[in-house]
Amino acid sequence: LAVANRNSVDAVLCAGDIFDEPDPPPDFWEGLAKILRSQSGQRAPLFFVPGNHDPLTAESVWSPGHAFRSSLPDWVHVVDRDDFTYEFGDKGILYARPCRSKAGESDLAMALPAREPGDERLRIGCVHGCTFDIDGYQTNFPIRRDAGVQRGLDYLAIGDTHSFRDVTPNLPVPTVYPGAPEPTGFDDPGAGCVALVALFR
């Protein structure tokens, strides 16, 4: 949030796994809600996308009836629909889609709508999933490396791994894991990052 304020960003995207389970004890979500409510002044909208560790289910913290949701300030938005969009005036639009289970085979990025002819807005996508295959490991919510290109996006934010990684260095649409505050292991070199993204038309 401090980085976002210093750089006057238009939005903050959190691409999943904010919690390690869909319905954590109140000790976990009450602290986060308190931090968000303590932020004063004008704030850029913040978007939470449910990930595979904290999927959107009927009893999860992300469901509309949960106490966590009612404790969030109005500048915080939860992606709780498959057709979620948020327009930034006439200059850009965010498309996002939540995980609804801990495991899945669908590509949530490819489920985002394609660019319509004549749509000149900046188009940003935000989903949770894997863009890589490991031998003997079943990819969870697999994301095509060229999904951003296929859907006509200008940027695709994805969550899952805890290290910062641009998975599309040779493609025209950047697809980036911003990382997470906590490393997966001691040899995890890119944890503790956020991605600061500037898009221009």
Coordinates of N, CA and C in Angstrom, one line a residue:
L1 N 0.8 -1.2 0.0 CA 0.0 0.0 0.0 C 0.9 1.3 0.0
A2 N 2.0 1.2 0.7 CA 2.9 2.4 0.7 C 3.5 2.6 -0.7
V3 N 3.9 1.5 -1.3 CA 4.5 1.6 -2.7 C 3.4 2.2 -3.6
A4 N 2.2 1.7 -3.5 CA 1.1 2.2 -4.3 C 0.9 3.7 -4.1
N5 N 0.9 4.1 -2.9 CA 0.7 5.6 -2.6 C 1.8 6.4 -3.1
R6 N 3.0 6.0 -3.0 CA 4.2 6.8 -3.5 C 4.2 6.9 -5.0
N7 N 3.6 5.9 -5.7 CA 3.6 6.0 -7.1 C 2.3 6.4 -7.7
S8 N 1.3 6.8 -6.9 CA 0.0 7.2 -7.3 C -0.6 6.3 -8.4
V9 N -0.6 5.0 -8.0 CA -1.1 4.0 -8.9 C -2.7 4.1 -9.1
D10 N -3.2 3.5 -10.2 CA -4.6 3.5 -10.4 C -5.3 2.4 -9.8
A11 N -4.6 1.3 -9.4 CA -5.2 0.1 -8.8 C -4.1 -0.7 -8.2
V12 N -4.5 -1.5 -7.2 CA -3.7 -2.5 -6.6 C -4.3 -3.9 -6.8
L13 N -3.6 -4.8 -7.4 CA -4.1 -6.2 -7.7 C -3.5 -7.2 -6.8
C14 N -4.3 -8.0 -6.1 CA -3.8 -9.1 -5.3 C -4.3 -10.4 -5.9
A15 N -3.4 -11.1 -6.5 CA -3.9 -12.2 -7.4 C -4.0 -13.6 -6.7
G16 N -4.6 -13.6 -5.5 CA -4.9 -14.9 -4.9 C -4.0 -15.3 -3.8
D17 N -4.6 -16.3 -3.0 CA -3.9 -16.9 -1.8 C -3.5 -15.8 -0.8
I18 N -4.4 -14.9 -0.5 CA -4.2 -14.0 0.6 C -4.2 -14.8 1.9
F19 N -5.1 -15.8 1.9 CA -5.2 -16.7 3.1 C -4.8 -18.1 2.6
D20 N -4.4 -18.9 3.6 CA -4.0 -20.3 3.3 C -5.1 -21.3 3.2
E21 N -6.3 -20.8 3.6 CA -7.5 -21.6 3.5 C -8.7 -20.7 3.3
P22 N -9.8 -21.3 2.8 CA -11.0 -20.4 2.5 C -11.7 -19.8 3.7
D23 N -11.6 -20.4 4.8 CA -12.3 -19.9 6.0 C -11.4 -19.9 7.2
P24 N -10.3 -19.0 7.2 CA -9.4 -19.0 8.3 C -10.0 -18.5 9.6
P25 N -9.4 -18.8 10.7 CA -9.9 -18.2 12.0 C -9.9 -16.7 11.9
P26 N -10.8 -16.1 12.7 CA -10.9 -14.6 12.7 C -9.6 -13.9 13.0
D27 N -8.7 -14.5 13.8 CA -7.4 -13.9 14.1 C -6.6 -13.5 12.8
F28 N -6.9 -14.2 11.7 CA -6.2 -13.9 10.4 C -6.8 -12.8 9.7
W29 N -8.2 -12.9 9.5 CA -8.8 -11.9 8.6 C -9.1 -10.6 9.4
E30 N -9.3 -10.6 10.7 CA -9.6 -9.4 11.4 C -8.4 -8.4 11.4
G31 N -7.2 -8.9 11.4 CA -6.0 -8.1 11.4 C -5.9 -7.4 10.0
L32 N -6.1 -8.1 9.0 CA -6.1 -7.5 7.6 C -7.2 -6.5 7.5
A33 N -8.4 -6.8 7.9 CA -9.5 -5.8 7.8 C -9.1 -4.5 8.6
K34 N -8.5 -4.7 9.7 CA -8.1 -3.5 10.5 C -7.1 -2.7 9.8
I35 N -6.1 -3.3 9.2 CA -5.1 -2.6 8.5 C -5.7 -1.8 7.3
L36 N -6.6 -2.4 6.6 CA -7.3 -1.7 5.5 C -8.1 -0.6 5.9
R37 N -8.9 -0.8 7.0 CA -9.7 0.3 7.5 C -8.9 1.5 8.1
S38 N -7.7 1.2 8.5 CA -6.9 2.3 9.1 C -6.2 3.2 8.0
Q39 N -6.3 2.9 6.8 CA -5.8 3.7 5.7 C -6.6 4.9 5.5
S40 N -6.0 6.1 5.6 CA -6.8 7.3 5.5 C -6.6 8.0 4.1
G41 N -7.4 8.9 3.8 CA -7.3 9.7 2.5 C -7.8 8.9 1.3
Q42 N -7.6 9.5 0.2 CA -8.0 8.9 -1.1 C -7.1 7.7 -1.4
R43 N -7.8 6.6 -1.8 CA -7.1 5.4 -2.0 C -7.4 4.9 -3.4
A44 N -6.4 4.3 -4.1 CA -6.6 3.6 -5.3 C -7.4 2.3 -5.0
P45 N -8.3 1.9 -5.9 CA -9.0 0.6 -5.6 C -8.1 -0.6 -5.5
L46 N -8.4 -1.4 -4.5 CA -7.6 -2.6 -4.3 C -8.5 -3.8 -4.6
F47 N -8.0 -4.8 -5.3 CA -8.8 -5.9 -5.8 C -8.2 -7.2 -5.2
F48 N -9.1 -8.0 -4.6 CA -8.7 -9.3 -4.1 C -9.3 -10.4 -5.0
V49 N -8.4 -11.3 -5.5 CA -8.9 -12.4 -6.4 C -8.7 -13.7 -5.5
P50 N -9.8 -14.4 -5.3 CA -9.6 -15.7 -4.5 C -8.7 -16.7 -5.3
G51 N -7.8 -17.3 -4.6 CA -6.9 -18.2 -5.3 C -7.3 -19.7 -4.9
N52 N -6.4 -20.6 -5.3 CA -6.7 -22.0 -5.0 C -6.5 -22.4 -3.5
H53 N -5.8 -21.6 -2.8 CA -5.7 -21.9 -1.3 C -6.9 -21.3 -0.6
D54 N -7.4 -20.2 -1.1 CA -8.5 -19.5 -0.4 C -9.7 -19.3 -1.5
P55 N -10.2 -20.4 -2.1 CA -11.1 -20.2 -3.1 C -12.5 -19.6 -2.7
L56 N -13.2 -19.1 -3.6 CA -14.5 -18.5 -3.4 C -15.5 -19.7 -3.2
T57 N -15.9 -19.9 -2.0 CA -16.9 -20.9 -1.7 C -18.0 -20.3 -0.8
A58 N -19.1 -21.0 -0.6 CA -20.2 -20.4 0.2 C -19.8 -20.0 1.6
E59 N -18.8 -20.7 2.2 CA -18.4 -20.4 3.6 C -17.1 -19.6 3.6
S60 N -16.5 -19.2 2.5 CA -15.2 -18.6 2.6 C -15.3 -17.1 3.0
V61 N -14.2 -16.6 3.4 CA -14.1 -15.1 3.7 C -14.5 -14.2 2.6
W62 N -14.5 -14.7 1.4 CA -14.8 -13.9 0.2 C -16.3 -13.9 -0.1
S63 N -17.1 -14.8 0.5 CA -18.5 -14.8 0.2 C -19.2 -13.6 0.7
P64 N -20.2 -13.1 0.0 CA -20.8 -11.8 0.4 C -21.3 -11.7 1.8
G65 N -21.7 -12.9 2.4 CA -22.3 -12.8 3.8 C -21.3 -13.0 4.9
H66 N -20.0 -13.1 4.6 CA -19.0 -13.3 5.6 C -18.7 -12.0 6.3
A67 N -18.4 -12.1 7.6 CA -18.1 -10.8 8.4 C -16.9 -10.1 7.9
F68 N -15.9 -10.8 7.3 CA -14.8 -10.1 6.7 C -15.2 -9.2 5.6
R69 N -16.1 -9.6 4.8 CA -16.5 -8.7 3.6 C -17.2 -7.5 4.2
S70 N -18.0 -7.6 5.2 CA -18.7 -6.4 5.7 C -17.8 -5.4 6.4
S71 N -16.6 -5.9 6.8 CA -15.6 -5.1 7.5 C -14.7 -4.3 6.6
L72 N -14.8 -4.6 5.3 CA -13.8 -4.0 4.3 C -14.3 -2.6 4.0
P73 N -13.3 -1.6 3.8 CA -13.7 -0.3 3.3 C -14.2 -0.3 1.9
D74 N -14.9 0.7 1.4 CA -15.5 0.7 0.1 C -14.5 0.7 -1.1
W75 N -13.2 1.0 -0.8 CA -12.2 1.1 -1.9 C -11.6 -0.3 -2.1
V76 N -12.0 -1.3 -1.3 CA -11.5 -2.7 -1.5 C -12.6 -3.5 -2.2
H77 N -12.2 -4.2 -3.2 CA -13.2 -4.9 -4.0 C -12.8 -6.4 -4.0
V78 N -13.7 -7.3 -3.9 CA -13.5 -8.7 -4.0 C -14.1 -9.3 -5.3
V79 N -13.2 -10.0 -6.0 CA -13.7 -10.6 -7.3 C -14.5 -11.9 -6.9
D80 N -15.8 -11.7 -6.9 CA -16.7 -12.8 -6.5 C -17.7 -13.1 -7.6
R81 N -17.4 -12.8 -8.8 CA -18.2 -13.2 -10.0 C -17.2 -13.7 -11.1
D82 N -17.7 -14.6 -11.9 CA -16.9 -15.1 -13.0 C -16.8 -14.0 -14.1
D83 N -17.7 -13.0 -14.1 CA -17.7 -12.0 -15.2 C -17.3 -10.6 -14.6
F84 N -16.4 -10.7 -13.6 CA -16.1 -9.4 -12.9 C -15.3 -8.5 -13.8
T85 N -15.8 -7.2 -13.8 CA -15.1 -6.1 -14.5 C -15.1 -4.9 -13.6
Y86 N -14.1 -4.0 -13.9 CA -14.0 -2.7 -13.2 C -13.5 -1.8 -14.2
E87 N -14.2 -0.7 -14.5 CA -13.8 0.3 -15.5 C -13.1 1.5 -14.9
F88 N -11.9 1.9 -15.4 CA -11.2 3.0 -15.0 C -11.5 4.2 -15.9
G89 N -12.7 4.7 -15.8 CA -13.2 5.7 -16.7 C -13.3 5.1 -18.1
D90 N -12.8 5.9 -19.1 CA -12.9 5.4 -20.5 C -11.5 5.0 -21.0
K91 N -10.5 4.9 -20.0 CA -9.2 4.6 -20.5 C -8.7 3.2 -20.3
G92 N -9.4 2.4 -19.4 CA -9.0 1.1 -19.2 C -10.1 0.3 -18.4
I93 N -9.9 -1.0 -18.5 CA -10.8 -1.9 -17.8 C -10.1 -3.2 -17.2
L94 N -10.5 -3.6 -16.1 CA -9.9 -4.8 -15.4 C -10.9 -5.9 -15.6
Y95 N -10.4 -7.1 -16.0 CA -11.2 -8.3 -16.1 C -10.5 -9.3 -15.1
A96 N -11.3 -9.9 -14.3 CA -10.8 -10.9 -13.3 C -11.8 -12.0 -13.1
R97 N -11.2 -13.1 -12.6 CA -12.1 -14.3 -12.4 C -11.5 -15.1 -11.2
P98 N -12.4 -15.5 -10.2 CA -11.9 -16.2 -9.0 C -11.7 -17.7 -9.2
C99 N -10.8 -18.3 -8.4 CA -10.8 -19.7 -8.2 C -12.0 -20.1 -7.3
R100 N -12.7 -21.1 -7.7 CA -13.9 -21.6 -6.9 C -13.6 -22.9 -6.2
S101 N -12.4 -23.4 -6.3 CA -12.1 -24.7 -5.7 C -10.5 -24.7 -5.5
K102 N -10.1 -25.7 -4.7 CA -8.6 -25.8 -4.4 C -7.9 -26.4 -5.6
A103 N -8.6 -27.1 -6.5 CA -7.9 -27.7 -7.7 C -8.8 -27.5 -8.9
G104 N -8.2 -27.4 -10.0 CA -9.0 -27.3 -11.2 C -8.2 -27.4 -12.5
E105 N -8.8 -27.7 -13.6 CA -8.1 -27.9 -14.9 C -8.4 -26.8 -15.8
S106 N -9.3 -25.9 -15.5 CA -9.7 -24.8 -16.4 C -8.6 -23.7 -16.4
D107 N -8.5 -23.1 -17.5 CA -7.6 -21.9 -17.7 C -8.4 -20.6 -17.5
L108 N -8.3 -20.0 -16.3 CA -9.1 -18.9 -15.9 C -8.8 -17.7 -16.8
A109 N -7.5 -17.6 -17.3 CA -7.1 -16.5 -18.2 C -7.8 -16.6 -19.5
M110 N -7.9 -17.8 -20.1 CA -8.6 -18.0 -21.3 C -10.1 -17.8 -21.2
A111 N -10.6 -17.8 -20.0 CA -12.0 -17.6 -19.8 C -12.4 -16.1 -19.8
L112 N -11.4 -15.3 -19.7 CA -11.7 -13.8 -19.8 C -12.1 -13.5 -21.2
P113 N -12.9 -12.4 -21.3 CA -13.5 -12.1 -22.7 C -12.3 -11.6 -23.6
A114 N -12.5 -11.9 -24.9 CA -11.5 -11.4 -25.9 C -11.8 -10.0 -26.2
R115 N -10.8 -9.3 -26.7 CA -11.0 -7.9 -27.2 C -12.0 -7.8 -28.3
E116 N -13.0 -6.9 -28.2 CA -13.9 -6.7 -29.3 C -13.3 -5.7 -30.3
P117 N -13.6 -5.9 -31.6 CA -13.1 -4.9 -32.6 C -13.5 -3.5 -32.2
G118 N -12.5 -2.6 -32.3 CA -12.8 -1.2 -32.0 C -12.5 -0.8 -30.6
D119 N -12.3 -1.8 -29.7 CA -12.0 -1.5 -28.3 C -10.6 -1.1 -28.1
E120 N -10.3 0.2 -27.9 CA -9.0 0.7 -27.8 C -8.5 0.9 -26.4
R121 N -9.4 0.5 -25.4 CA -9.0 0.7 -24.0 C -7.8 -0.2 -23.6
L122 N -7.1 0.2 -22.5 CA -6.1 -0.7 -21.9 C -6.9 -1.8 -21.2
R123 N -6.6 -3.0 -21.5 CA -7.3 -4.2 -20.9 C -6.3 -5.0 -20.0
I124 N -6.7 -5.1 -18.8 CA -5.9 -5.8 -17.8 C -6.6 -7.0 -17.3
G125 N -5.9 -8.1 -17.2 CA -6.5 -9.3 -16.6 C -5.8 -9.7 -15.3
C126 N -6.6 -10.4 -14.4 CA -6.0 -10.8 -13.1 C -6.7 -12.1 -12.7
V127 N -5.8 -13.2 -12.7 CA -6.3 -14.5 -12.3 C -5.2 -15.3 -11.5
H128 N -5.6 -16.5 -11.1 CA -4.7 -17.3 -10.3 C -4.5 -18.6 -11.0
G129 N -3.2 -19.1 -11.1 CA -2.9 -20.4 -11.7 C -1.5 -20.5 -12.0
C130 N -1.2 -21.6 -12.7 CA 0.2 -22.0 -13.1 C 0.5 -21.9 -14.6
T131 N 1.6 -21.4 -14.9 CA 2.0 -21.3 -16.3 C 3.1 -22.3 -16.7
F132 N 3.4 -23.2 -15.8 CA 4.5 -24.1 -16.1 C 4.1 -25.5 -15.7
D133 N 4.8 -26.5 -16.4 CA 4.5 -27.9 -16.1 C 5.8 -28.5 -15.5
I134 N 5.6 -29.2 -14.4 CA 6.8 -29.9 -13.7 C 6.5 -31.4 -13.9
D135 N 7.5 -32.2 -14.3 CA 7.4 -33.6 -14.6 C 6.9 -34.3 -13.4
G136 N 5.8 -35.0 -13.6 CA 5.2 -35.8 -12.5 C 4.3 -34.9 -11.6
Y137 N 4.0 -33.7 -11.9 CA 3.2 -32.8 -11.1 C 2.1 -32.3 -12.0
Q138 N 0.8 -32.4 -11.5 CA -0.3 -32.0 -12.2 C -0.5 -30.4 -12.0
T139 N -0.5 -29.7 -13.1 CA -0.6 -28.3 -13.1 C -2.0 -27.9 -12.6
N140 N -2.1 -27.0 -11.7 CA -3.4 -26.6 -11.1 C -3.8 -25.3 -11.7
F141 N -5.0 -25.2 -12.3 CA -5.5 -24.1 -13.0 C -4.4 -23.6 -14.0
P142 N -4.1 -24.4 -15.0 CA -3.1 -24.0 -16.0 C -3.4 -22.8 -16.8
I143 N -2.4 -21.9 -16.9 CA -2.5 -20.7 -17.7 C -1.6 -20.8 -18.9
R144 N -2.2 -20.6 -20.1 CA -1.3 -20.5 -21.3 C -0.4 -19.3 -21.2
R145 N 0.9 -19.5 -21.6 CA 1.8 -18.4 -21.6 C 1.4 -17.3 -22.5
D146 N 0.7 -17.6 -23.6 CA 0.2 -16.5 -24.5 C -1.2 -16.1 -24.3
A147 N -1.8 -16.4 -23.1 CA -3.2 -16.1 -22.8 C -3.4 -14.6 -23.0
G148 N -2.5 -13.8 -22.6 CA -2.7 -12.3 -22.7 C -2.8 -11.9 -24.1
V149 N -2.0 -12.5 -25.0 CA -2.1 -12.2 -26.4 C -3.5 -12.7 -27.0
Q150 N -3.8 -14.0 -26.6 CA -5.0 -14.6 -27.1 C -6.3 -13.8 -26.8
R151 N -6.3 -13.2 -25.6 CA -7.5 -12.5 -25.1 C -7.4 -11.0 -25.4
G152 N -6.4 -10.5 -26.0 CA -6.3 -9.1 -26.4 C -6.1 -8.2 -25.2
L153 N -5.3 -8.7 -24.2 CA -5.0 -7.9 -23.0 C -3.7 -7.1 -23.3
D154 N -3.5 -6.1 -22.4 CA -2.3 -5.3 -22.4 C -1.4 -5.8 -21.3
Y155 N -2.0 -6.4 -20.3 CA -1.2 -6.9 -19.1 C -2.0 -8.0 -18.4
L156 N -1.3 -9.0 -18.0 CA -2.0 -10.1 -17.2 C -1.3 -10.4 -15.9
A157 N -1.9 -10.1 -14.8 CA -1.4 -10.3 -13.5 C -1.8 -11.7 -13.0
I158 N -0.9 -12.5 -12.6 CA -1.3 -13.9 -12.1 C -0.6 -14.1 -10.8
G159 N -1.3 -15.0 -10.0 CA -0.8 -15.4 -8.7 C -0.6 -16.9 -8.6
D160 N 0.3 -17.3 -7.8 CA 0.5 -18.7 -7.4 C 1.8 -18.9 -6.8
T161 N 2.9 -18.7 -7.6 CA 4.2 -18.9 -7.1 C 4.6 -17.7 -6.2
H162 N 5.5 -17.9 -5.3 CA 5.9 -16.8 -4.3 C 7.0 -16.0 -4.8
S163 N 7.6 -16.3 -6.0 CA 8.7 -15.5 -6.5 C 8.3 -14.6 -7.6
F164 N 8.9 -13.4 -7.7 CA 8.6 -12.5 -8.8 C 9.1 -13.2 -10.1
R165 N 8.3 -13.2 -11.1 CA 8.6 -13.8 -12.4 C 7.8 -13.3 -13.5
D166 N 8.5 -12.8 -14.6 CA 7.9 -12.4 -15.8 C 7.9 -13.7 -16.7
V167 N 6.8 -14.3 -17.0 CA 6.8 -15.6 -17.7 C 6.7 -15.4 -19.2
T168 N 6.7 -14.1 -19.7 CA 6.5 -13.9 -21.1 C 7.5 -12.9 -21.6
P169 N 8.8 -13.1 -21.4 CA 9.8 -12.1 -21.8 C 9.9 -11.9 -23.3
N170 N 9.4 -12.8 -24.1 CA 9.5 -12.7 -25.5 C 8.1 -12.5 -26.2
L171 N 7.1 -12.2 -25.4 CA 5.8 -12.0 -25.9 C 5.4 -10.5 -25.7
P172 N 4.5 -10.0 -26.6 CA 4.2 -8.5 -26.5 C 3.3 -8.2 -25.3
V173 N 2.7 -9.2 -24.6 CA 1.8 -8.9 -23.5 C 2.5 -9.5 -22.2
P174 N 2.9 -8.6 -21.3 CA 3.6 -9.2 -20.1 C 2.6 -9.9 -19.2
T175 N 3.0 -11.1 -18.8 CA 2.3 -11.9 -17.8 C 3.2 -12.1 -16.6
V176 N 2.8 -11.6 -15.5 CA 3.8 -11.5 -14.4 C 3.2 -12.0 -13.1
Y177 N 4.1 -12.9 -12.4 CA 3.9 -13.2 -11.0 C 4.5 -12.2 -10.2
P178 N 3.8 -11.4 -9.4 CA 4.5 -10.4 -8.6 C 5.2 -10.9 -7.4
G179 N 4.9 -12.2 -7.0 CA 5.5 -12.8 -5.9 C 4.7 -12.6 -4.6
A180 N 5.2 -13.0 -3.5 CA 4.5 -12.9 -2.2 C 5.5 -12.5 -1.1
P181 N 5.0 -12.0 0.0 CA 6.0 -11.6 1.1 C 6.7 -12.7 1.7
E182 N 6.2 -13.9 1.6 CA 6.8 -15.1 2.3 C 7.4 -16.0 1.2
P183 N 8.6 -16.5 1.3 CA 9.2 -17.4 0.4 C 8.6 -18.8 0.6
T184 N 8.7 -19.6 -0.5 CA 8.2 -21.0 -0.4 C 9.3 -21.8 0.3
G185 N 10.6 -21.5 0.1 CA 11.7 -22.2 0.7 C 12.9 -21.3 0.9
F186 N 13.9 -21.8 1.5 CA 15.1 -20.9 1.7 C 15.8 -20.6 0.5
D187 N 15.7 -21.4 -0.6 CA 16.3 -21.1 -1.9 C 15.4 -20.3 -2.8
D188 N 14.3 -19.7 -2.3 CA 13.4 -19.0 -3.2 C 14.0 -17.5 -3.3
P189 N 14.5 -17.1 -4.5 CA 15.2 -15.9 -4.6 C 14.4 -14.6 -4.8
G190 N 13.1 -14.8 -5.2 CA 12.4 -13.6 -5.6 C 11.2 -13.2 -4.8
A191 N 11.1 -13.7 -3.6 CA 10.0 -13.4 -2.7 C 10.1 -12.0 -2.2
G192 N 9.0 -11.4 -1.7 CA 9.0 -10.1 -1.1 C 8.8 -9.0 -2.1
C193 N 8.3 -9.3 -3.2 CA 8.2 -8.2 -4.3 C 6.8 -7.9 -4.6
V194 N 6.6 -6.7 -5.2 CA 5.4 -6.4 -5.9 C 5.8 -5.9 -7.3
A195 N 4.9 -6.0 -8.2 CA 5.2 -5.5 -9.6 C 4.5 -4.2 -9.8
L196 N 5.4 -3.2 -10.1 CA 4.9 -1.8 -10.4 C 4.8 -1.7 -11.9
V197 N 3.6 -1.6 -12.5 CA 3.4 -1.7 -13.9 C 2.8 -0.4 -14.5
A198 N 3.5 0.1 -15.5 CA 3.0 1.3 -16.2 C 2.6 0.9 -17.6
L199 N 1.4 1.3 -17.9 CA 0.9 0.9 -19.3 C 0.5 2.2 -20.0
F200 N 0.9 2.3 -21.3 CA 0.6 3.5 -22.1 C 0.0 3.1 -23.4
R201 N -0.9 3.9 -23.9 CA -1.5 3.7 -25.2 C -0.8 4.6 -26.2

